[in-house]
Coordinates of C-alpha atoms and ligand atoms in Angstrom, one line a residue:
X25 CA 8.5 -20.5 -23.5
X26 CA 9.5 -23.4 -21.3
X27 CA 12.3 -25.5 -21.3
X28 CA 14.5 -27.9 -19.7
X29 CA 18.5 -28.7 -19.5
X30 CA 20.0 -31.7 -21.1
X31 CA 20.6 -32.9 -17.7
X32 CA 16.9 -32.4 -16.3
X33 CA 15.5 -34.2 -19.3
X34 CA 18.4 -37.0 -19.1
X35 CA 17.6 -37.7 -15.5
X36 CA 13.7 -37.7 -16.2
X37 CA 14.4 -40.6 -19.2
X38 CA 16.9 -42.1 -16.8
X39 CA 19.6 -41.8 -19.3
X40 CA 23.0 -40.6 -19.6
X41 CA 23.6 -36.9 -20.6
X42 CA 26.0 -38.3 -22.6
X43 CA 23.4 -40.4 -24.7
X44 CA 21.2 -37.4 -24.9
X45 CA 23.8 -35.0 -26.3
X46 CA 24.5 -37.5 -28.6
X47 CA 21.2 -38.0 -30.1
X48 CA 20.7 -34.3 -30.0
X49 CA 23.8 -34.2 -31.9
X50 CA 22.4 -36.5 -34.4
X51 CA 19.6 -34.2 -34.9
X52 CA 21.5 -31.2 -35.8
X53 CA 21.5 -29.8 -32.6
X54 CA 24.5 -28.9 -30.7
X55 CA 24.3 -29.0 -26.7
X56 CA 26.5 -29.3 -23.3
X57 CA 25.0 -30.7 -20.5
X58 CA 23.2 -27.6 -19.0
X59 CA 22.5 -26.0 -21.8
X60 CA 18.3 -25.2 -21.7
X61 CA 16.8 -26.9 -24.9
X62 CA 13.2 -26.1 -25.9
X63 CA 10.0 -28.0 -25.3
X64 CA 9.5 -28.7 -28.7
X65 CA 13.2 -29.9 -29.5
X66 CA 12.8 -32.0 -25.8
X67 CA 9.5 -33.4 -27.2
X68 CA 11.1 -34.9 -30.2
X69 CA 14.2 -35.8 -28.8
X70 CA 11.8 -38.0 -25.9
X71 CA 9.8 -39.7 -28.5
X72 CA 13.4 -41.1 -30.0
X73 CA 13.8 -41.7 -26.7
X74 CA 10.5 -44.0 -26.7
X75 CA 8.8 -41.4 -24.2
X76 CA 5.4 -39.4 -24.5
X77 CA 6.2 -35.8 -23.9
X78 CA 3.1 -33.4 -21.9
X79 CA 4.2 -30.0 -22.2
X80 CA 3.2 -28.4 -18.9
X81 CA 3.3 -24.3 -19.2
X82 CA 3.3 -22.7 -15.6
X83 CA 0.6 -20.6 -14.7
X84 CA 1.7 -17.3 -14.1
X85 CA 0.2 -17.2 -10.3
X86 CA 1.2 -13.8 -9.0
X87 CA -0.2 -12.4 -12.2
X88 CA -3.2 -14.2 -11.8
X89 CA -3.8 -12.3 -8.2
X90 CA -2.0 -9.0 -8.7
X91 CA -5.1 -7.6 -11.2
X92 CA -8.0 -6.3 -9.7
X93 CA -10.8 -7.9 -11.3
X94 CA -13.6 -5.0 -11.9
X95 CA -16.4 -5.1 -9.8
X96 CA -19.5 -4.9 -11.3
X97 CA -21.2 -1.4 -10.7
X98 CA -23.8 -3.0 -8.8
X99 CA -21.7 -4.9 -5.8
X100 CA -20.2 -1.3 -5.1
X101 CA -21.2 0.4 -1.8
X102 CA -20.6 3.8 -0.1
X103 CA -17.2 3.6 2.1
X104 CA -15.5 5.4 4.2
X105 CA -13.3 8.1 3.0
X106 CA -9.3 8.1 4.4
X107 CA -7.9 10.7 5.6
X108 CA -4.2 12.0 6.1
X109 CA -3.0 15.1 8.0
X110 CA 0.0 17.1 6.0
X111 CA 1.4 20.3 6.9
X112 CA 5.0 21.9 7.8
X113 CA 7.0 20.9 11.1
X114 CA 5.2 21.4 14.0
X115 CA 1.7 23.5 13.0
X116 CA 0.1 21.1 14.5
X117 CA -0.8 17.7 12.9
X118 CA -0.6 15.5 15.6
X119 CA -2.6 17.6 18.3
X120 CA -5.4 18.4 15.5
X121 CA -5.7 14.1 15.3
X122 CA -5.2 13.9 18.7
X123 CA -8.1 16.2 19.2
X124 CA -10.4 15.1 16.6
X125 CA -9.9 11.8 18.4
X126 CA -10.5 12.7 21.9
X127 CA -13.9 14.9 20.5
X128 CA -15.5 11.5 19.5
X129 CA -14.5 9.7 22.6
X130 CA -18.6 9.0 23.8
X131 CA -19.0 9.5 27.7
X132 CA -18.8 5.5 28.0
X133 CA -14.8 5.6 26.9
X134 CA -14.6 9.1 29.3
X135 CA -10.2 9.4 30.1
X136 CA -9.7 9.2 26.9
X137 CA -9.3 5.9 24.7
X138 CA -5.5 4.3 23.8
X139 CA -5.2 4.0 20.3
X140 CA -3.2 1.0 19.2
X141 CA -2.3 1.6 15.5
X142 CA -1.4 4.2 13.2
X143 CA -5.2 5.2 12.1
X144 CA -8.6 5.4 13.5
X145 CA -12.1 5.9 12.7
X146 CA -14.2 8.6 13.9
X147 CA -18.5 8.8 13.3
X148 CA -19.7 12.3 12.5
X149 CA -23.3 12.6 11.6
X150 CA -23.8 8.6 11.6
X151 CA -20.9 8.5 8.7
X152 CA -16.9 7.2 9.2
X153 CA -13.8 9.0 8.7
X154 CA -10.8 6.6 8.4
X155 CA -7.5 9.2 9.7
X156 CA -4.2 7.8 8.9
X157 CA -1.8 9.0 11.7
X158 CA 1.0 8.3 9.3
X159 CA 2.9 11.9 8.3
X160 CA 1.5 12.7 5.6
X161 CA 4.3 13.3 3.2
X162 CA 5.9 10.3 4.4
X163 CA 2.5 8.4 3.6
X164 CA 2.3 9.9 0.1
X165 CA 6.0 9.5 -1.0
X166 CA 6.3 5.7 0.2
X167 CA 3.3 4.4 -0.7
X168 CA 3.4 6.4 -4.1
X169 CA 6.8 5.0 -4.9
X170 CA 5.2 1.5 -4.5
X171 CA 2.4 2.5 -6.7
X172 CA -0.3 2.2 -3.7
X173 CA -2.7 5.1 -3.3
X174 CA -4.3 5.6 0.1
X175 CA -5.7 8.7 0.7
X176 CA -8.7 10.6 -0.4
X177 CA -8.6 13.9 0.7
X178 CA -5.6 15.4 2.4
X179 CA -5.7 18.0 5.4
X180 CA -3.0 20.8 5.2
X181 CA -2.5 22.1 8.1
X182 CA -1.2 25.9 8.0
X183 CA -0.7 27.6 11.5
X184 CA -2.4 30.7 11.8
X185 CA 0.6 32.0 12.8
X186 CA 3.4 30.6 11.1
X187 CA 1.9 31.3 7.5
X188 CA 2.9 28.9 4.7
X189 CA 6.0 27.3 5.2
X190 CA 8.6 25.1 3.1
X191 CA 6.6 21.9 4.1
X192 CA 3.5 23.8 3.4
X193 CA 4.2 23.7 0.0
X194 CA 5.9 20.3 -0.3
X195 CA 3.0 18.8 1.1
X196 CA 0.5 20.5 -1.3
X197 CA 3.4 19.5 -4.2
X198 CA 2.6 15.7 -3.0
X199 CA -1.4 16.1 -2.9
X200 CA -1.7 17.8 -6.3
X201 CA 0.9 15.0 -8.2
X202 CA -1.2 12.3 -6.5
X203 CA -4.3 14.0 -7.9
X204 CA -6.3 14.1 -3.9
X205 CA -8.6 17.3 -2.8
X206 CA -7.0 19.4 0.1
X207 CA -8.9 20.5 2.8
X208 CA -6.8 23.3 4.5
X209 CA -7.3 23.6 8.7
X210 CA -6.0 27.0 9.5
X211 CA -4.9 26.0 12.9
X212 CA -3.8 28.0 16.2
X213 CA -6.3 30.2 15.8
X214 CA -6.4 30.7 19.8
X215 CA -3.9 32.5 19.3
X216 CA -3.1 36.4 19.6
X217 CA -0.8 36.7 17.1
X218 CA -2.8 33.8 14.4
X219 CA -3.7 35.6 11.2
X220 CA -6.0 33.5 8.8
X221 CA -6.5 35.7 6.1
X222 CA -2.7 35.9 5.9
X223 CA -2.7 32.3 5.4
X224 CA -5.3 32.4 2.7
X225 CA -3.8 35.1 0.8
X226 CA -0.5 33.0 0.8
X227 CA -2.5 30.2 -0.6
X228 CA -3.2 31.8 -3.6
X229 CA -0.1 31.8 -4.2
X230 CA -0.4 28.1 -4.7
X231 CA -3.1 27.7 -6.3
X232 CA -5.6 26.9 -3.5
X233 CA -7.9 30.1 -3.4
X234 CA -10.3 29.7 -0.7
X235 CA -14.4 29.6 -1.6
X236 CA -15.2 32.7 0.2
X237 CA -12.7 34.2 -1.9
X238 CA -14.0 32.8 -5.3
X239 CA -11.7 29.6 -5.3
X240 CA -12.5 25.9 -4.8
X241 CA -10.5 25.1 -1.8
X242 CA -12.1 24.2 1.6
X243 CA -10.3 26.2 4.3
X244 CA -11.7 26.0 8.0
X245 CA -10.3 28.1 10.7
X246 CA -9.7 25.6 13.8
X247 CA -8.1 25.1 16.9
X248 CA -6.2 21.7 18.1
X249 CA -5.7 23.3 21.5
X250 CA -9.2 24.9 22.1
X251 CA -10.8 22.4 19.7
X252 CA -12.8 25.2 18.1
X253 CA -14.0 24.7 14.6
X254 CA -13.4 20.7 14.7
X255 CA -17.1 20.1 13.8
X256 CA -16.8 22.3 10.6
X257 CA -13.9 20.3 9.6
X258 CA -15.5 17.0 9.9
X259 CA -18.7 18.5 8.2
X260 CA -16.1 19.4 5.5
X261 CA -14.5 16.4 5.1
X262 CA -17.8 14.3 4.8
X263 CA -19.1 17.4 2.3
X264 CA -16.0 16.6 -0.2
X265 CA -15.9 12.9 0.3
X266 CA -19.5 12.8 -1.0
X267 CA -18.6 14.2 -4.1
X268 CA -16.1 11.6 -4.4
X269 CA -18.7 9.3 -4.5
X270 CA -16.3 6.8 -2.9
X271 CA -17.6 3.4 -3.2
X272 CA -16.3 -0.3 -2.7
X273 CA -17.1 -3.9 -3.1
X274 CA -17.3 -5.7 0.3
X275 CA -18.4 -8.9 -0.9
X276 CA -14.9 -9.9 -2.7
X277 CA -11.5 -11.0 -1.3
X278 CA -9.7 -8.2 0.6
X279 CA -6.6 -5.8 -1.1
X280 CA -5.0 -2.8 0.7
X281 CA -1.9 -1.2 1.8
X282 CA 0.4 -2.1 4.4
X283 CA 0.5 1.3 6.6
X284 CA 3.0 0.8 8.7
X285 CA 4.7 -2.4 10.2
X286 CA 7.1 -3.5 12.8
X287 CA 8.5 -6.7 14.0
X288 CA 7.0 -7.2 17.6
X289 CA 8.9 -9.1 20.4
X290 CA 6.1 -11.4 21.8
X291 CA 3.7 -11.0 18.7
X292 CA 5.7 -11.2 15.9
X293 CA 5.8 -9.4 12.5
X294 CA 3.0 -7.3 12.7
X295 CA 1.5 -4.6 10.3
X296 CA -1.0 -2.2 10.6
X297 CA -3.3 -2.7 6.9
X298 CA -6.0 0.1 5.3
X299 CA -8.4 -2.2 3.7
X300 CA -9.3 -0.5 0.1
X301 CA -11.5 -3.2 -1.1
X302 CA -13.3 -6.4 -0.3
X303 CA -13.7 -7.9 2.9
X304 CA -10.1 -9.1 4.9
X305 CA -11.2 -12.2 7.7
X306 CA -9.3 -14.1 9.7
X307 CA -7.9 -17.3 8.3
X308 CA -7.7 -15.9 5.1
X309 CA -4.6 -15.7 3.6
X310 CA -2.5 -12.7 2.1
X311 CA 0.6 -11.5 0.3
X312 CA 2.0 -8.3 0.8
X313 CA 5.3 -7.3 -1.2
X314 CA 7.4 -10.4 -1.1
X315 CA 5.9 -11.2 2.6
X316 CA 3.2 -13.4 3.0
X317 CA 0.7 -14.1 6.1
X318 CA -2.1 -16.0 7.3
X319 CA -4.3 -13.9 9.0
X320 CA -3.9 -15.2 12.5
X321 CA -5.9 -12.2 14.4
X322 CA -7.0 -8.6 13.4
X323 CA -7.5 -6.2 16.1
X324 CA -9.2 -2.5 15.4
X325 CA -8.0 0.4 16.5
X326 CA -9.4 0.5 19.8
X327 CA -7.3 -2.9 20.0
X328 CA -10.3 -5.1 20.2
X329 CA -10.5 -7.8 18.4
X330 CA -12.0 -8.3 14.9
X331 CA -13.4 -11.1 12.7
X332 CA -13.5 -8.8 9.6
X333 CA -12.9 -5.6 8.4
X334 CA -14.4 -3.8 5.0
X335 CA -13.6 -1.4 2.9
X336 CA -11.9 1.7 4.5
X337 CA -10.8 -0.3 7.8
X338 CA -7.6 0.4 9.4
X339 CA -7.1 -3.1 11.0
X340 CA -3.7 -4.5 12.6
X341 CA -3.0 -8.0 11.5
X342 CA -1.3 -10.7 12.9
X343 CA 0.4 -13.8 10.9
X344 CA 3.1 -12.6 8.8
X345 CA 6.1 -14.5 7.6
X346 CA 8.3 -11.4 8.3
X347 CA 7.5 -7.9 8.5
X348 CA 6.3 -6.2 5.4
X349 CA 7.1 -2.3 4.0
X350 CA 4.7 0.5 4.3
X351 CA 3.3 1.2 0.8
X352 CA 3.0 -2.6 0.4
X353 CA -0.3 -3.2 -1.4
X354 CA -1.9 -6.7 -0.3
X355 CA -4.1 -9.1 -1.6
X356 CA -5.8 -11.8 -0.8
X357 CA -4.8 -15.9 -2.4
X358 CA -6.8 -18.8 -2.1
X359 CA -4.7 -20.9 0.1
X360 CA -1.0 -21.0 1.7
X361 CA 0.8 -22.6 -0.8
X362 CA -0.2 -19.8 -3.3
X363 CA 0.5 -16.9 -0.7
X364 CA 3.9 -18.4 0.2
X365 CA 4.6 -19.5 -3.4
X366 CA 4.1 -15.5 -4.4
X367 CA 6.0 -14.3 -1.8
X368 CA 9.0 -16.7 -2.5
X369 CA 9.1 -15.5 -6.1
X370 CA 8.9 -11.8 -5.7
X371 CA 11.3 -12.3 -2.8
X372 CA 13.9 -14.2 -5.2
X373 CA 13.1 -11.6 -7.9
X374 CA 14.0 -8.8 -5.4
X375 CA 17.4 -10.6 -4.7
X376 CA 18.5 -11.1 -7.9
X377 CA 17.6 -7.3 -9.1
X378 CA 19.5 -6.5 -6.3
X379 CA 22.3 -8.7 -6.7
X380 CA 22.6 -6.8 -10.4
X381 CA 22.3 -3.7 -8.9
X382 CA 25.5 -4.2 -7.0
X383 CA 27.4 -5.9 -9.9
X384 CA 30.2 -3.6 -10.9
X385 CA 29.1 -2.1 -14.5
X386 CA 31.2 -1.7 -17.5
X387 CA 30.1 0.1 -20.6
X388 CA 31.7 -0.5 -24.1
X389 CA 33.0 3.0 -23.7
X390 CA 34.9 1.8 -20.9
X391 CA 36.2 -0.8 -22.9
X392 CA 37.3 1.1 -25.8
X393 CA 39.0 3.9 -24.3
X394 CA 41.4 2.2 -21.5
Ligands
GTP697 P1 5.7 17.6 13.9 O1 5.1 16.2 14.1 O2 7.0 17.8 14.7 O3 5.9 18.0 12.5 O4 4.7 18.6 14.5 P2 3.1 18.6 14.4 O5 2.7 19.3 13.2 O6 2.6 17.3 14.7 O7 2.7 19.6 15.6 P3 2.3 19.3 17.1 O8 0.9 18.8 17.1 O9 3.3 18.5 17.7 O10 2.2 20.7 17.7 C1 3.4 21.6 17.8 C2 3.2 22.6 18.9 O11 2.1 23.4 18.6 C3 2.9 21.9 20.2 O12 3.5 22.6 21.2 C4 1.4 22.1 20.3 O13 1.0 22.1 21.7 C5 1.1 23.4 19.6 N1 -0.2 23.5 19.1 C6 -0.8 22.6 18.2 N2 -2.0 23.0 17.9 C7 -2.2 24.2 18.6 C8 -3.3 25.1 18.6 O14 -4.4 24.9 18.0 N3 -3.1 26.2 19.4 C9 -2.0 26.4 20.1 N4 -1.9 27.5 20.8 N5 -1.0 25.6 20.1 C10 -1.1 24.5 19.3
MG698 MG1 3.5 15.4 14.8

């Protein structure tokens, strides 16, 4: 409930403490000078006093913002689904993203585009794919430690090769717990030595038999290096996302994830945001962990700039009060003063648990047996 100190509540009557102790005393009640009494004792103890107590209770902000309010099944729309590339040291994660980047370059961007942040967006068949560059196991541990869940179908990559490997099966370990379909790219198929079937039998091992083997698990033979069988796996990514039926509410203020963030020397804090729902626009203002920002300037992946982004849009964002932590999850306030007011909280919240964290602990077994 609220409260107040002896002193507060002397200072507001402009009286002594001394006076209010006393008359506190007189009441039954026994107090120092900072000792926290409660509204309803304060309210009496004013009105001897001669003063008209209002009894304010503070709104509970953060709470207020930190639910999701349901959308109503008819504002949803199709999005997007997100992508994330998993797999063991170095069978090929990066050059498969690299290349399913460079495939959908269109003869306009011909060298080759720059990508600026840590995801992009690819069109197959006149529907996105949102690929998180972020490792994958890096992207599920994080941001599942802060409760934030990005991803919507995971890509295991397996070389051809290499067979399953320790990461191989950490990384399915981290798709299964977080409940996300895996769509396995058999990759390095170019070459000699590559043996696919090896990699499915493996598999099985794991639970992920493939579906021209009887199982349920999407496995596509490809090539980073050749770019063979990159189609397929964008026709299979679109194939499971649809029976994801992933849908979103653009029409709402924007929440998401912070992907990854850094603290830029000309720029600022800056952090690279996966929109999840609602619409994020420039001026609006955000809280992310105990950061806080007003959006200043978004720019897409390509580095252009951007007004808004919807559901399922990797945007990087510019306007933070300091640099946030990947697996952040954001939402959007009214105003400023509720943004920073948030952030101040959680950031004095953080402090404190912190501060107890660090507080030499002594048990009563301690105490007892010295
Ligand atoms: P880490 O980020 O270190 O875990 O590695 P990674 O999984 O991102 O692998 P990366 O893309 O760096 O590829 C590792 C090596 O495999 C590089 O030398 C690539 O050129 C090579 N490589 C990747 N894909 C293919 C492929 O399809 N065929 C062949 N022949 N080589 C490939
Ligand atoms: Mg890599």
């Amino acid at each position: 409930g609220e409260s107040i100190t002896v002193k507060e509540l002397a200072e507001k009557m402009k009286n002594s403490p001394a006076e209010v102790i006393k008359k506190l005393m007189m009441l039954g009640v026994l107090a120092t000078i900072n000792q926290e009494i409660d509204a309803d004792t304060a309210t009496i103890l004013a009105q001897e006093f001669g003063f008209e107590v209002e009894v304010k209770v503070e709104q509970d902000v953060e709470a207020l913002f930190m639910q999701e309010p349901e959308d109503d099944p008819a504002d949803l729309q199709p999005r997007p689904c997100v992508v994330t590339v998993m797999g063991h040291v170095d069978h090929g994660k990066t050059s498969l993203l690299d290349a399913i980047r460079e495939t959908n370059v269109t003869a306009t961007e011909a060298g080759g585009i720059t990508q600026h942040i840590g995801a992009y967006q690819v069109e197959h068949n006149n529907k996105k794919i949102t690929f998180l560059d972020t490792p994958g196991h890096e992207a599920f541990t994080a941001m599942r430690a802060r409760g934030a869940k990005v991803t919507d179908i995971a890509i295991l990559v397996v070389a051809a090769d290499d067979g399953v490997m320790p990461q191989t099966v950490e990384a399915i370990n981290h798709a299964k717990a977080a409940g996300v379909p895996i769509i396995v790219a058999i990759n390095k198929i170019d070459r000699p030595d590559a043996n696919p079937d090896r990699v499915k039998q493996q598999l099985t091992e794991y639970g992920l038999v493939a579906e021209e083997w009887g199982g349920e698990t999407v496995m596509v033979p490809v090539s980073a290096k050749t770019r063979q069988g990159l189609e397929d796996l964008l026709e299979m990514i679109l194939l499971v996302a649809e029976m994801q039926e992933l849908k979103a509410n653009p029409n709402r203020p924007a929440r998401g994830t912070v992907i990854e963030a850094e603290l830029d020397k000309g720029r600022g804090p800056v952090a690279t945001v996966l929109v999840q729902n609602g619409t994020l626009t420039v001026g609006d203002n955000l809280v992310a962990g105990t950061t806080w920002a007003r959006v200043r300037a978004m720019m897409d992946y390509k580095g252009r700039r951007v007004k808004k982004a919807g559901p399922s849009t990797p945007v990087e964002v510019l306007g933070f009060s300091e640099v946030p932590q990947a697996g952040d999850q954001f939402f959007v306030v009214p105003d400023e003063k509720t943004a920073r007011q948030i952030a101040e909280k959680r950031a004095n919240r953080k402090r404190e648990e912190e501060f107890k964290a660090a507080m030499p602990r002594v048990s009563l077994d301690d105490l007892f047996n010295q």
